[in-house]
Coordinates of C-alpha atoms in Angstrom, one line a residue:
M13 CA 0.0 0.1 0.0
N14 CA 1.4 3.4 -0.9
I15 CA 1.2 5.7 2.1
L16 CA 1.6 8.9 0.2
N17 CA -1.6 8.2 -1.9
S18 CA -3.6 6.6 0.9
T19 CA -6.8 8.3 2.0
I20 CA -6.7 6.7 5.5
K21 CA -5.5 9.4 8.2
I22 CA -1.9 8.1 9.5
K23 CA -1.7 10.1 12.8
S24 CA -5.2 10.6 14.7
S25 CA -5.5 14.0 16.2
K26 CA -5.3 14.0 20.1
K27 CA -8.5 13.7 22.1
R28 CA -9.7 17.2 23.5
L29 CA -10.4 16.9 26.9
G30 CA -12.5 18.9 29.3
R31 CA -14.8 20.1 26.2
G32 CA -18.4 19.2 27.8
I33 CA -20.1 16.1 28.5
G34 CA -20.9 15.3 24.8
S35 CA -17.4 14.9 23.8
G36 CA -16.9 11.9 26.0
K37 CA -13.9 13.1 27.8
G38 CA -15.4 16.1 29.5
K39 CA -16.0 17.3 33.3
T40 CA -13.2 15.4 35.2
S41 CA -11.4 14.5 31.6
G42 CA -11.0 10.9 32.2
R43 CA -9.4 11.1 35.8
G44 CA -12.0 9.7 37.7
V45 CA -13.2 11.6 40.8
K46 CA -11.0 13.0 43.7
G47 CA -8.1 11.6 45.1
Q48 CA -4.4 12.6 44.3
K49 CA -4.0 11.2 40.9
S50 CA -6.9 13.5 39.7
R51 CA -5.0 16.5 40.6
S52 CA -2.7 18.3 38.1
G53 CA 1.1 18.2 38.7
V54 CA 0.8 14.7 40.7
A55 CA 3.4 11.8 39.7
I56 CA 3.8 9.1 42.1
K57 CA 7.3 8.0 41.0
S58 CA 8.2 4.2 41.7
F59 CA 4.8 3.8 43.7
E60 CA 3.3 0.4 42.6
G61 CA 0.0 0.6 44.2
G62 CA 1.2 -1.0 47.7
Q63 CA 3.2 -3.8 45.7
M64 CA 6.7 -4.0 46.8
P65 CA 8.4 -1.7 44.4
L66 CA 11.1 -3.0 42.0
Y67 CA 13.9 -0.9 43.4
R68 CA 13.0 -2.9 46.8
R69 CA 12.4 -6.4 45.3
L70 CA 16.1 -6.5 43.8
P71 CA 18.9 -7.4 45.9
K72 CA 21.6 -5.1 46.7
R73 CA 24.8 -5.7 44.8
G74 CA 28.5 -4.8 45.0
F75 CA 30.6 -3.2 47.7
N76 CA 32.3 0.1 47.7
P77 CA 35.3 -0.2 49.9
I78 CA 36.1 3.2 52.1
K79 CA 39.8 2.7 51.8
K80 CA 39.9 1.9 48.1
I81 CA 43.5 2.4 46.8
K82 CA 43.6 4.5 43.7
I83 CA 46.4 3.7 41.2
A84 CA 47.2 5.9 38.3
K85 CA 48.2 4.4 35.0
I86 CA 50.8 5.9 32.9
N87 CA 51.6 4.7 29.4
L88 CA 55.1 4.7 27.9
D89 CA 54.0 7.3 25.2
Q90 CA 52.9 9.6 27.8
L91 CA 56.0 9.3 29.6
Q92 CA 57.9 10.1 26.2
T93 CA 55.6 13.2 25.6
F94 CA 56.4 14.6 29.0
V95 CA 60.3 14.3 28.7
E96 CA 59.7 16.0 25.3
K97 CA 58.1 18.7 26.9
K98 CA 60.7 19.0 29.6
R99 CA 58.0 18.3 32.2
I100 CA 60.4 15.2 33.5
N101 CA 64.0 15.3 33.5
P102 CA 65.0 11.7 32.2
S103 CA 68.3 11.9 34.3
N104 CA 66.5 12.0 37.4
Q105 CA 64.5 8.9 38.9
I106 CA 60.7 9.1 38.1
N107 CA 58.8 8.0 41.0
L108 CA 55.3 8.8 42.3
E109 CA 56.5 11.8 44.4
S110 CA 58.3 13.4 41.3
L111 CA 55.2 13.0 39.1
K112 CA 52.7 14.3 41.8
K113 CA 55.5 17.4 42.3
N114 CA 55.3 17.9 38.6
K115 CA 51.5 17.7 38.6
I116 CA 51.6 14.8 36.1
I117 CA 49.5 12.6 38.6
N118 CA 46.8 13.9 40.8
K119 CA 47.5 13.8 44.5
S120 CA 44.6 11.7 45.3
Y121 CA 46.7 8.8 43.9
S122 CA 48.7 6.5 46.3
K123 CA 50.3 4.1 43.7
F124 CA 51.1 4.1 40.0
K125 CA 51.5 1.6 37.3
I126 CA 53.5 1.7 34.0
L127 CA 51.8 0.5 31.0
A128 CA 53.4 -0.4 27.6
N129 CA 51.4 1.4 25.2
G130 CA 53.4 3.5 22.7
N131 CA 57.0 3.7 22.3
L132 CA 59.7 5.2 24.3
N133 CA 62.9 6.8 22.9
T134 CA 64.7 8.0 25.9
K135 CA 66.7 5.9 28.4
I136 CA 64.8 6.5 31.9
D137 CA 65.0 5.4 35.4
I138 CA 61.8 4.7 37.1
E139 CA 60.6 3.5 40.6
A140 CA 56.9 2.4 40.3
D141 CA 54.3 0.2 42.3
F142 CA 53.4 -1.8 39.5
S143 CA 54.4 -2.7 35.8
S144 CA 53.3 -4.7 32.7
I145 CA 55.8 -7.1 31.5
S146 CA 55.9 -5.5 28.1
A147 CA 56.7 -2.2 29.6
K148 CA 59.4 -3.5 31.7
E149 CA 60.9 -5.2 28.4
K150 CA 60.8 -1.8 26.5
I151 CA 62.3 0.2 29.5
E152 CA 65.2 -2.3 29.7
K153 CA 65.9 -2.6 25.8
L154 CA 66.6 1.2 25.8
G155 CA 69.0 0.8 28.8
G156 CA 66.9 2.3 31.3
T157 CA 65.9 0.5 34.8
I158 CA 62.6 -0.2 36.4
K159 CA 62.2 -0.6 40.1
I160 CA 59.1 -2.2 41.5
K161 CA 58.2 -1.7 45.0
T162 CA 57.4 -4.5 47.1
L163 CA 54.0 -4.6 48.4
K164 CA 53.6 -3.8 52.1

């Protein structure tokens, strides 16, 4: 059937409420009589007529630890850009304190991890809490050293 040429109305017009008893939706406009729902501007959110609401029927999930350790993740290409912009001195040892001092890592982080994304061109000396194996290989291939702190 071709919709463009059809004589059938595709979208029916909205029923006009409160236009007299003869209209079929006059007087109370289909809201019934009295009560909270008959008033304007009332929406009873998540109320299911006395039935136990969905948010209370479902179990609680997960746990948010109070002392969660935030770990900053730094890729090798990020370190290379910081060296090129002279925000990191490659001759000094790079550790958490130096990264915080240079405002590369936010002070809320308590540990950081070196990841191997990208390439590193300069020889650097790093002291990190964690490191990926491939990142360690890339750093040592250039003649740099990476020292992993022992867990306490």
